[in-house]
PDB file of C-alpha atoms in Angstrom:
ATOM      1  CA  MET C   1       0.230   4.450  12.104  1.00 48.00           C
ATOM      2  CA  SER C   2       0.939   6.835   9.341  1.00 41.00           C
ATOM      3  CA  SER C   3       2.030   6.888   6.080  1.00 41.00           C
ATOM      4  CA  GLU C   4       1.181   9.578   4.679  1.00 38.00           C
ATOM      5  CA  GLU C   5       4.167  11.285   2.924  1.00 39.00           C
ATOM      6  CA  THR C   6       5.034  11.181  -0.468  1.00 39.00           C
ATOM      7  CA  THR C   7       7.517   7.889  -2.015  1.00 44.00           C
ATOM      8  CA  GLY C   8      10.223   7.405  -4.033  1.00 43.00           C
ATOM      9  CA  ALA C   9      10.025   4.285  -6.712  1.00 42.00           C
ATOM     10  CA  GLU C  10      13.108   3.587  -8.980  1.00 40.00           C
ATOM     11  CA  HIS C  11      10.860   1.576 -11.324  1.00 39.00           C
ATOM     12  CA  ARG C  12       7.078   1.806 -13.594  1.00 39.00           C
ATOM     13  CA  THR C  13       7.318   0.248 -16.681  1.00 37.00           C
ATOM     14  CA  GLY C  14       5.464   3.358 -18.984  1.00 36.00           C
ATOM     15  CA  ASP C  15       6.446   5.933 -16.656  1.00 40.00           C
ATOM     16  CA  ALA C  16       7.812   9.026 -18.469  1.00 37.00           C
ATOM     17  CA  ALA C  17      10.941   8.590 -16.078  1.00 39.00           C
ATOM     18  CA  GLY C  18      10.431  12.419 -15.978  1.00 46.00           C
ATOM     19  CA  ASP C  19       6.970  11.981 -14.682  1.00 51.00           C
ATOM     20  CA  SER C  20       6.573   9.246 -11.978  1.00 53.00           C
ATOM     21  CA  PRO C  21       4.286  10.243  -9.425  1.00 55.00           C
ATOM     22  CA  PHE C  22       6.710   8.503  -7.198  1.00 52.00           C
ATOM     23  CA  ARG C  23       9.566  10.908  -8.108  1.00 53.00           C
ATOM     24  CA  THR C  24      11.365  12.658  -4.680  1.00 55.00           C
ATOM     25  CA  GLU C  25      12.586  15.703  -6.953  1.00 59.00           C
ATOM     26  CA  ARG C  26       9.563  18.273  -6.956  1.00 61.00           C
ATOM     27  CA  THR C  27       7.549  17.321 -10.328  1.00 58.00           C
ATOM     28  CA  THR C  28       4.160  18.997 -11.911  1.00 56.00           C
ATOM     29  CA  ARG C  29       2.261  16.396 -10.521  1.00 57.00           C
ATOM     30  CA  ASP C  30       3.051  18.506  -7.470  1.00 65.00           C
ATOM     31  CA  GLU C  31       0.625  21.136  -8.976  1.00 58.00           C
ATOM     32  CA  ALA C  32      -1.884  19.079  -9.179  1.00 64.00           C
ATOM     33  CA  PRO C  33      -4.678  18.419  -6.775  1.00 68.00           C
ATOM     34  CA  GLN C  34      -3.646  16.131  -3.716  1.00 84.00           C
ATOM     35  CA  PHE C  35      -5.720  13.161  -3.473  1.00 88.00           C
ATOM     36  CA  VAL C  36      -5.028  10.174  -0.791  1.00 92.00           C
ATOM     37  CA  LEU C  37      -5.643   6.761  -0.542  1.00 96.00           C
ATOM     38  CA  PRO C  38      -7.639   5.855   2.709  1.00 96.00           C
ATOM     39  CA  LEU C  39      -7.094   2.232   4.140  1.00 97.00           C
ATOM     40  CA  VAL C  40      -8.572   1.287   8.418  1.00 97.00           C
ATOM     41  CA  VAL C  41      -7.090  -1.556   9.862  1.00 97.00           C
ATOM     42  CA  ARG C  42      -9.527  -2.635  12.591  1.00 97.00           C
ATOM     43  CA  ILE C  43      -7.441  -3.345  15.811  1.00 96.00           C
ATOM     44  CA  GLU C  44      -9.911  -4.200  18.297  1.00 94.00           C
ATOM     45  CA  ARG C  45      -7.708  -4.151  22.444  1.00 90.00           C
ATOM     46  CA  ALA C  46      -8.501  -7.928  23.142  1.00 91.00           C
ATOM     47  CA  GLU C  47      -7.298  -9.225  19.825  1.00 92.00           C
ATOM     48  CA  PRO C  48      -5.214  -7.367  18.028  1.00 94.00           C
ATOM     49  CA  PRO C  49      -3.834  -8.834  14.252  1.00 96.00           C
ATOM     50  CA  ALA C  50      -0.536 -10.030  13.990  1.00 97.00           C
ATOM     51  CA  ARG C  51       2.142  -7.156  12.415  1.00 97.00           C
ATOM     52  CA  THR C  52       2.996  -8.967   8.820  1.00 97.00           C
ATOM     53  CA  ASP C  53      -0.562 -10.306   8.351  1.00 98.00           C
ATOM     54  CA  ALA C  54      -2.194  -6.417   8.734  1.00 97.00           C
ATOM     55  CA  LEU C  55       1.163  -5.745   6.470  1.00 98.00           C
ATOM     56  CA  GLU C  56      -0.124  -8.099   3.489  1.00 98.00           C
ATOM     57  CA  THR C  57      -3.998  -8.084   3.806  1.00 98.00           C
ATOM     58  CA  ALA C  58      -3.481  -4.049   3.301  1.00 98.00           C
ATOM     59  CA  ALA C  59      -1.123  -5.492   0.759  1.00 98.00           C
ATOM     60  CA  ARG C  60      -3.942  -6.762  -1.241  1.00 98.00           C
ATOM     61  CA  ALA C  61      -6.327  -4.307  -0.512  1.00 98.00           C
ATOM     62  CA  VAL C  62      -4.318  -1.609  -2.545  1.00 98.00           C
ATOM     63  CA  LEU C  63      -4.791  -4.524  -5.405  1.00 98.00           C
ATOM     64  CA  LEU C  64      -8.385  -5.139  -4.858  1.00 98.00           C
ATOM     65  CA  LEU C  65      -9.191  -1.214  -5.010  1.00 98.00           C
ATOM     66  CA  LEU C  66      -7.017  -1.074  -8.409  1.00 98.00           C
ATOM     67  CA  SER C  67      -8.197  -4.595  -9.997  1.00 98.00           C
ATOM     68  CA  ASP C  68     -11.915  -3.619  -9.048  1.00 98.00           C
ATOM     69  CA  ASP C  69     -14.273  -2.194 -11.526  1.00 97.00           C
ATOM     70  CA  ARG C  70     -15.472   0.458  -9.906  1.00 98.00           C
ATOM     71  CA  ALA C  71     -12.067   1.938 -10.402  1.00 98.00           C
ATOM     72  CA  LEU C  72     -11.957   1.178 -13.854  1.00 97.00           C
ATOM     73  CA  GLY C  73     -12.965   2.795 -17.153  1.00 96.00           C
ATOM     74  CA  ASP C  74     -16.627   4.927 -16.329  1.00 96.00           C
ATOM     75  CA  GLY C  75     -16.522   2.813 -12.931  1.00 98.00           C
ATOM     76  CA  GLU C  76     -17.737   5.344 -10.533  1.00 97.00           C
ATOM     77  CA  TRP C  77     -14.886   5.615  -8.720  1.00 98.00           C
ATOM     78  CA  ALA C  78     -12.480   5.835 -11.652  1.00 97.00           C
ATOM     79  CA  ARG C  79     -11.678   9.550 -11.853  1.00 96.00           C
ATOM     80  CA  ALA C  80     -10.888   9.872  -8.293  1.00 95.00           C
ATOM     81  CA  VAL C  81      -8.272   6.909  -8.645  1.00 95.00           C
ATOM     82  CA  SER C  82      -6.944   8.752 -12.094  1.00 93.00           C
ATOM     83  CA  ASP C  83      -6.443  12.014  -9.948  1.00 90.00           C
ATOM     84  CA  TRP C  84      -4.939   9.770  -7.405  1.00 91.00           C
ATOM     85  CA  GLN C  85      -2.150   8.756  -9.950  1.00 89.00           C
ATOM     86  CA  ASP C  86      -2.340  11.885 -11.945  1.00 82.00           C
ATOM     87  CA  ALA C  87      -0.380  13.456  -8.886  1.00 65.00           C
ATOM     88  CA  ARG C  88       1.754  12.754  -6.044  1.00 75.00           C
ATOM     89  CA  ILE C  89       0.865   8.678  -4.372  1.00 84.00           C
ATOM     90  CA  ARG C  90      -0.613   8.801  -0.747  1.00 88.00           C
ATOM     91  CA  LYS C  91      -1.305   6.304   1.906  1.00 92.00           C
ATOM     92  CA  VAL C  92      -2.538   7.008   4.613  1.00 92.00           C
ATOM     93  CA  VAL C  93      -3.579   4.427   7.162  1.00 95.00           C
ATOM     94  CA  ARG C  94      -5.610   4.740  10.343  1.00 95.00           C
ATOM     95  CA  ARG C  95      -7.222   2.676  13.044  1.00 95.00           C
ATOM     96  CA  ALA C  96     -10.485   1.443  14.363  1.00 96.00           C
ATOM     97  CA  ARG C  97     -12.491  -0.420  16.855  1.00 95.00           C
ATOM     98  CA  GLY C  98     -16.140  -1.459  17.699  1.00 96.00           C
ATOM     99  CA  ALA C  99     -18.472   1.208  16.436  1.00 96.00           C
ATOM    100  CA  GLU C 100     -15.276   3.443  14.916  1.00 96.00           C
ATOM    101  CA  TRP C 101     -14.663   0.252  12.581  1.00 97.00           C
ATOM    102  CA  ARG C 102     -18.829  -0.715  11.503  1.00 97.00           C
ATOM    103  CA  ARG C 103     -19.331   3.568  10.951  1.00 96.00           C
ATOM    104  CA  ALA C 104     -16.396   2.845   8.173  1.00 97.00           C
ATOM    105  CA  GLY C 105     -18.143  -0.272   7.100  1.00 97.00           C
ATOM    106  CA  GLU C 106     -21.075   1.986   6.142  1.00 97.00           C
ATOM    107  CA  LEU C 107     -18.988   4.302   3.742  1.00 97.00           C
ATOM    108  CA  PRO C 108     -17.663   3.122  -0.175  1.00 97.00           C
ATOM    109  CA  GLY C 109     -15.077   0.837   0.009  1.00 98.00           C
ATOM    110  CA  ILE C 110     -13.585  -2.828   0.012  1.00 98.00           C
ATOM    111  CA  THR C 111     -12.808  -4.842   2.952  1.00 98.00           C
ATOM    112  CA  VAL C 112      -9.947  -7.481   2.738  1.00 98.00           C
ATOM    113  CA  THR C 113      -9.902 -10.507   5.327  1.00 98.00           C
ATOM    114  CA  GLY C 114      -6.429 -11.974   6.421  1.00 98.00           C
ATOM    115  CA  LYS C 115      -5.434 -14.685   8.374  1.00 96.00           C
ATOM    116  CA  ALA C 116      -6.848 -13.156  11.017  1.00 96.00           C
ATOM    117  CA  ALA C 117      -6.330  -9.035   9.919  1.00 97.00           C
ATOM    118  CA  GLU C 118      -9.024  -7.104   8.825  1.00 98.00           C
ATOM    119  CA  VAL C 119      -8.173  -3.992   6.340  1.00 98.00           C
ATOM    120  CA  ARG C 120     -10.437  -1.569   4.374  1.00 98.00           C
ATOM    121  CA  VAL C 121     -10.024   0.528   1.930  1.00 98.00           C
ATOM    122  CA  PHE C 122     -11.897   3.290   1.204  1.00 98.00           C
ATOM    123  CA  PRO C 123     -11.423   5.119  -3.127  1.00 97.00           C
ATOM    124  CA  PRO C 124      -8.984   8.231  -3.079  1.00 96.00           C
ATOM    125  CA  VAL C 125     -10.410  11.425  -1.870  1.00 95.00           C
ATOM    126  CA  PRO C 126      -8.782  15.328  -1.463  1.00 93.00           C
ATOM    127  CA  LEU C 127      -6.304  15.478   1.070  1.00 87.00           C
ATOM    128  CA  ASP C 128      -8.068  18.040   2.780  1.00 87.00           C
ATOM    129  CA  GLY C 129     -11.801  16.471   1.763  1.00 90.00           C
ATOM    130  CA  TRP C 130     -11.363  13.176   4.467  1.00 92.00           C
ATOM    131  CA  PRO C 131     -15.123  11.641   5.249  1.00 93.00           C
ATOM    132  CA  ARG C 132     -15.355  13.407   8.849  1.00 93.00           C
ATOM    133  CA  GLU C 133     -16.129   9.016   9.894  1.00 94.00           C
ATOM    134  CA  LEU C 134     -12.151   8.766   8.667  1.00 95.00           C
ATOM    135  CA  ALA C 135     -11.344  12.219   9.543  1.00 94.00           C
ATOM    136  CA  LYS C 136     -11.916  11.533  13.309  1.00 92.00           C
ATOM    137  CA  LEU C 137      -9.817   8.478  13.820  1.00 94.00           C
ATOM    138  CA  GLN C 138      -6.681   8.153  15.200  1.00 89.00           C
ATOM    139  CA  VAL C 139      -3.502   7.813  13.091  1.00 80.00           C
ATOM    140  CA  SER C 140      -0.836   6.390  15.914  1.00 74.00           C
ATOM    141  CA  GLY C 141      -1.283   5.014  18.871  1.00 61.00           C
ATOM    142  CA  THR C 142      -1.367   1.283  18.558  1.00 65.00           C
ATOM    143  CA  ASP C 143       2.019  -0.923  17.088  1.00 83.00           C
ATOM    144  CA  LEU C 144       1.658  -4.103  16.144  1.00 94.00           C
ATOM    145  CA  ASP C 145       3.907  -7.463  16.423  1.00 94.00           C
ATOM    146  CA  ASP C 146       4.608 -10.832  15.476  1.00 95.00           C
ATOM    147  CA  PRO C 147       3.823 -13.555  17.963  1.00 93.00           C
ATOM    148  CA  GLU C 148       5.495 -16.332  16.121  1.00 92.00           C
ATOM    149  CA  PRO C 149       8.359 -15.680  13.335  1.00 91.00           C
ATOM    150  CA  PRO C 150       6.336 -15.824   9.709  1.00 91.00           C
ATOM    151  CA  ALA C 151       6.506 -18.743   7.782  1.00 89.00           C
ATOM    152  CA  GLY C 152       7.840 -19.620   5.308  1.00 90.00           C
ATOM    153  CA  VAL C 153       6.889 -18.583   1.641  1.00 93.00           C
ATOM    154  CA  ASP C 154       5.591 -21.044  -1.052  1.00 91.00           C
ATOM    155  CA  PRO C 155       7.502 -20.560  -4.424  1.00 88.00           C
ATOM    156  CA  GLY C 156       5.342 -19.142  -6.898  1.00 89.00           C
ATOM    157  CA  THR C 157       4.279 -15.992  -4.293  1.00 96.00           C
ATOM    158  CA  ALA C 158       4.626 -12.774  -5.343  1.00 98.00           C
ATOM    159  CA  VAL C 159       7.296 -11.299  -2.138  1.00 98.00           C
ATOM    160  CA  LEU C 160       7.548  -7.898  -0.723  1.00 98.00           C
ATOM    161  CA  TRP C 161      11.149  -7.319   0.796  1.00 98.00           C
ATOM    162  CA  PHE C 162      10.841  -4.948   3.360  1.00 97.00           C
ATOM    163  CA  ASN C 163      14.631  -3.023   4.303  1.00 97.00           C
ATOM    164  CA  PRO C 164      16.137  -5.096   7.087  1.00 96.00           C
ATOM    165  CA  ASP C 165      17.990  -2.121   8.262  1.00 94.00           C
ATOM    166  CA  LEU C 166      15.077   0.064   8.717  1.00 92.00           C
ATOM    167  CA  ALA C 167      12.709   0.194  11.644  1.00 90.00           C
ATOM    168  CA  MET C 168       8.670   1.273  10.927  1.00 90.00           C
ATOM    169  CA  SER C 169       5.934   1.484  13.038  1.00 91.00           C
ATOM    170  CA  ALA C 170       2.979  -0.599  11.683  1.00 94.00           C
ATOM    171  CA  GLY C 171       1.282   1.888  10.040  1.00 93.00           C
ATOM    172  CA  LYS C 172       4.180   3.523   8.032  1.00 91.00           C
ATOM    173  CA  ALA C 173       4.847  -0.318   7.033  1.00 94.00           C
ATOM    174  CA  MET C 174       0.912  -1.181   5.752  1.00 96.00           C
ATOM    175  CA  ALA C 175       1.728   1.504   3.851  1.00 93.00           C
ATOM    176  CA  GLN C 176       4.833   0.508   2.188  1.00 94.00           C
ATOM    177  CA  ALA C 177       3.709  -2.831   1.665  1.00 97.00           C
ATOM    178  CA  GLY C 178       0.175  -1.169  -0.253  1.00 96.00           C
ATOM    179  CA  HIS C 179       3.362   1.156  -2.372  1.00 94.00           C
ATOM    180  CA  GLY C 180       5.184  -1.978  -2.884  1.00 96.00           C
ATOM    181  CA  ALA C 181       2.639  -3.626  -4.469  1.00 97.00           C
ATOM    182  CA  GLN C 182       0.853  -0.863  -6.743  1.00 96.00           C
ATOM    183  CA  LEU C 183       4.505  -0.799  -8.232  1.00 95.00           C
ATOM    184  CA  ALA C 184       4.400  -4.610  -9.675  1.00 97.00           C
ATOM    185  CA  TRP C 185       0.876  -4.411 -10.242  1.00 97.00           C
ATOM    186  CA  TRP C 186       2.229  -1.388 -12.974  1.00 95.00           C
ATOM    187  CA  ALA C 187       4.821  -3.444 -13.882  1.00 96.00           C
ATOM    188  CA  LEU C 188       3.098  -6.271 -15.218  1.00 97.00           C
ATOM    189  CA  SER C 189       1.239  -7.441 -18.280  1.00 96.00           C
ATOM    190  CA  ASP C 190      -2.241  -7.383 -19.098  1.00 96.00           C
ATOM    191  CA  ALA C 191      -1.953 -11.389 -18.954  1.00 97.00           C
ATOM    192  CA  ASP C 192       0.046 -11.457 -15.514  1.00 97.00           C
ATOM    193  CA  ARG C 193      -2.145  -9.062 -13.491  1.00 97.00           C
ATOM    194  CA  ASP C 194      -5.269 -11.212 -15.097  1.00 97.00           C
ATOM    195  CA  ALA C 195      -3.488 -14.388 -13.491  1.00 97.00           C
ATOM    196  CA  TRP C 196      -3.228 -12.788  -9.696  1.00 97.00           C
ATOM    197  CA  ARG C 197      -6.551 -10.917  -9.446  1.00 97.00           C
ATOM    198  CA  ASP C 198      -8.002 -14.361 -10.145  1.00 97.00           C
ATOM    199  CA  ALA C 199      -5.459 -16.046  -8.097  1.00 96.00           C
ATOM    200  CA  GLY C 200      -6.591 -14.296  -5.068  1.00 96.00           C
ATOM    201  CA  PHE C 201      -3.621 -11.478  -4.970  1.00 98.00           C
ATOM    202  CA  PRO C 202      -1.709 -14.302  -3.028  1.00 97.00           C
ATOM    203  CA  LEU C 203       1.310 -12.496  -2.258  1.00 98.00           C
ATOM    204  CA  ALA C 204       4.186 -11.697   0.930  1.00 98.00           C
ATOM    205  CA  VAL C 205       5.537 -10.027   2.968  1.00 98.00           C
ATOM    206  CA  ARG C 206       8.703 -10.553   4.542  1.00 98.00           C
ATOM    207  CA  THR C 207      11.973  -9.135   5.793  1.00 97.00           C
ATOM    208  CA  ALA C 208      15.263  -9.825   3.849  1.00 96.00           C
ATOM    209  CA  ASP C 209      18.620 -10.256   5.161  1.00 95.00           C
ATOM    210  CA  PRO C 210      21.029  -8.042   4.478  1.00 96.00           C
ATOM    211  CA  ALA C 211      23.086 -10.082   1.555  1.00 97.00           C
ATOM    212  CA  ARG C 212      19.707 -10.638   0.373  1.00 95.00           C
ATOM    213  CA  TRP C 213      18.570  -7.028  -0.377  1.00 97.00           C
ATOM    214  CA  ALA C 214      21.234  -6.295  -1.371  1.00 96.00           C
ATOM    215  CA  GLU C 215      20.645  -8.201  -4.207  1.00 96.00           C
ATOM    216  CA  LEU C 216      17.238  -7.153  -4.173  1.00 97.00           C
ATOM    217  CA  THR C 217      18.252  -3.890  -5.031  1.00 95.00           C
ATOM    218  CA  ALA C 218      20.590  -4.420  -7.952  1.00 95.00           C
ATOM    219  CA  SER C 219      18.124  -6.384  -9.769  1.00 94.00           C
ATOM    220  CA  GLY C 220      15.852  -3.952 -11.339  1.00 95.00           C
ATOM    221  CA  LEU C 221      12.553  -4.547  -9.621  1.00 96.00           C
ATOM    222  CA  PRO C 222      10.517  -2.201  -8.585  1.00 96.00           C
ATOM    223  CA  LEU C 223      11.901   0.128  -5.682  1.00 94.00           C
ATOM    224  CA  VAL C 224      10.089   2.334  -3.311  1.00 92.00           C
ATOM    225  CA  ARG C 225      11.990   4.868  -1.838  1.00 85.00           C
ATOM    226  CA  ASP C 226      11.135   7.216   0.814  1.00 70.00           C
ATOM    227  CA  ALA C 227      10.373  11.217   0.333  1.00 61.00           C
ATOM    228  CA  GLY C 228      11.534  10.780   4.368  1.00 58.00           C
ATOM    229  CA  PHE C 229       8.362  13.171   6.082  1.00 57.00           C
ATOM    230  CA  THR C 230       7.681  10.966   8.582  1.00 64.00           C
ATOM    231  CA  GLU C 231       9.886   8.822  10.592  1.00 69.00           C
ATOM    232  CA  ILE C 232      13.414   7.678   7.939  1.00 66.00           C
ATOM    233  CA  ALA C 233      15.736   9.618   6.045  1.00 62.00           C
ATOM    234  CA  PRO C 234      14.564  10.992   3.133  1.00 62.00           C
ATOM    235  CA  GLY C 235      15.809   8.827  -0.628  1.00 73.00           C
ATOM    236  CA  SER C 236      15.807   5.762   2.195  1.00 80.00           C
ATOM    237  CA  SER C 237      14.595   2.839  -0.148  1.00 89.00           C
ATOM    238  CA  THR C 238      11.787   0.829   2.365  1.00 93.00           C
ATOM    239  CA  VAL C 239      11.000  -2.305  -0.118  1.00 96.00           C
ATOM    240  CA  VAL C 240      11.930  -3.840  -3.035  1.00 97.00           C
ATOM    241  CA  ALA C 241       8.802  -5.627  -4.832  1.00 97.00           C
ATOM    242  CA  ASP C 242       9.652  -8.831  -6.018  1.00 97.00           C
ATOM    243  CA  HIS C 243       7.092 -10.863  -8.189  1.00 97.00           C
ATOM    244  CA  PRO C 244       7.435 -13.972  -9.816  1.00 96.00           C
ATOM    245  CA  ALA C 245       6.533 -12.176 -13.753  1.00 97.00           C
ATOM    246  CA  LEU C 246       8.712  -9.860 -13.226  1.00 96.00           C
ATOM    247  CA  THR C 247      11.977 -12.130 -13.039  1.00 88.00           C
ATOM    248  CA  ARG C 248      11.296 -14.497 -15.905  1.00 77.00           C
ATOM    249  CA  HIS C 249      13.362 -14.466 -19.182  1.00 51.00           C
TER     250      HIS C 249
END
């Protein structure tokens, strides 16, 4: 369930070209202390969540953390979030069930519930400083499927479009969805961020068809590129963040 790699992206509003935390080339960000954003997905043996539900819930979890008062200004998580964003942007997805899930829920964080999926996001931690309760959780071993094809997307909903040519584990895909949501958040104006947050961060995760994917990657919308440490080749384009506010004229 891991996505512990650095990820690249083609777009970040307000970011100098050579100073993005998502560039694949080595930069001064690599010299800074490195942090990771932990996410834990609840996967009970008898009732695992659907894959798309888990991906969408993980994306919303990242957005809820970024917009939480504790992560802003003088909030208790603000320094950790700032340090994380000043270095490389890393996210790691682990799984928990039963008592493991209950123990994870006792740590500071935010639990987000989708249709059935439950994901808890925690403030960033040093790469070598994981809380004991999270460090012992499994990274791999369980994948997720969609019992039925995902439903259509309501007009005006933000969509995180996945590359149709790439196969990823559920954990890696959850992290990539989080990356895409984070890029959309950075690219929006303050007013559009407020509107999205006030609406509860409606979004959908879907896989584009090949023709649509070609259009999306040429559109100038935020594009996630993977550094290739796990599962897929370096530089692979994984997600395009298509928020309606980014395509208004």
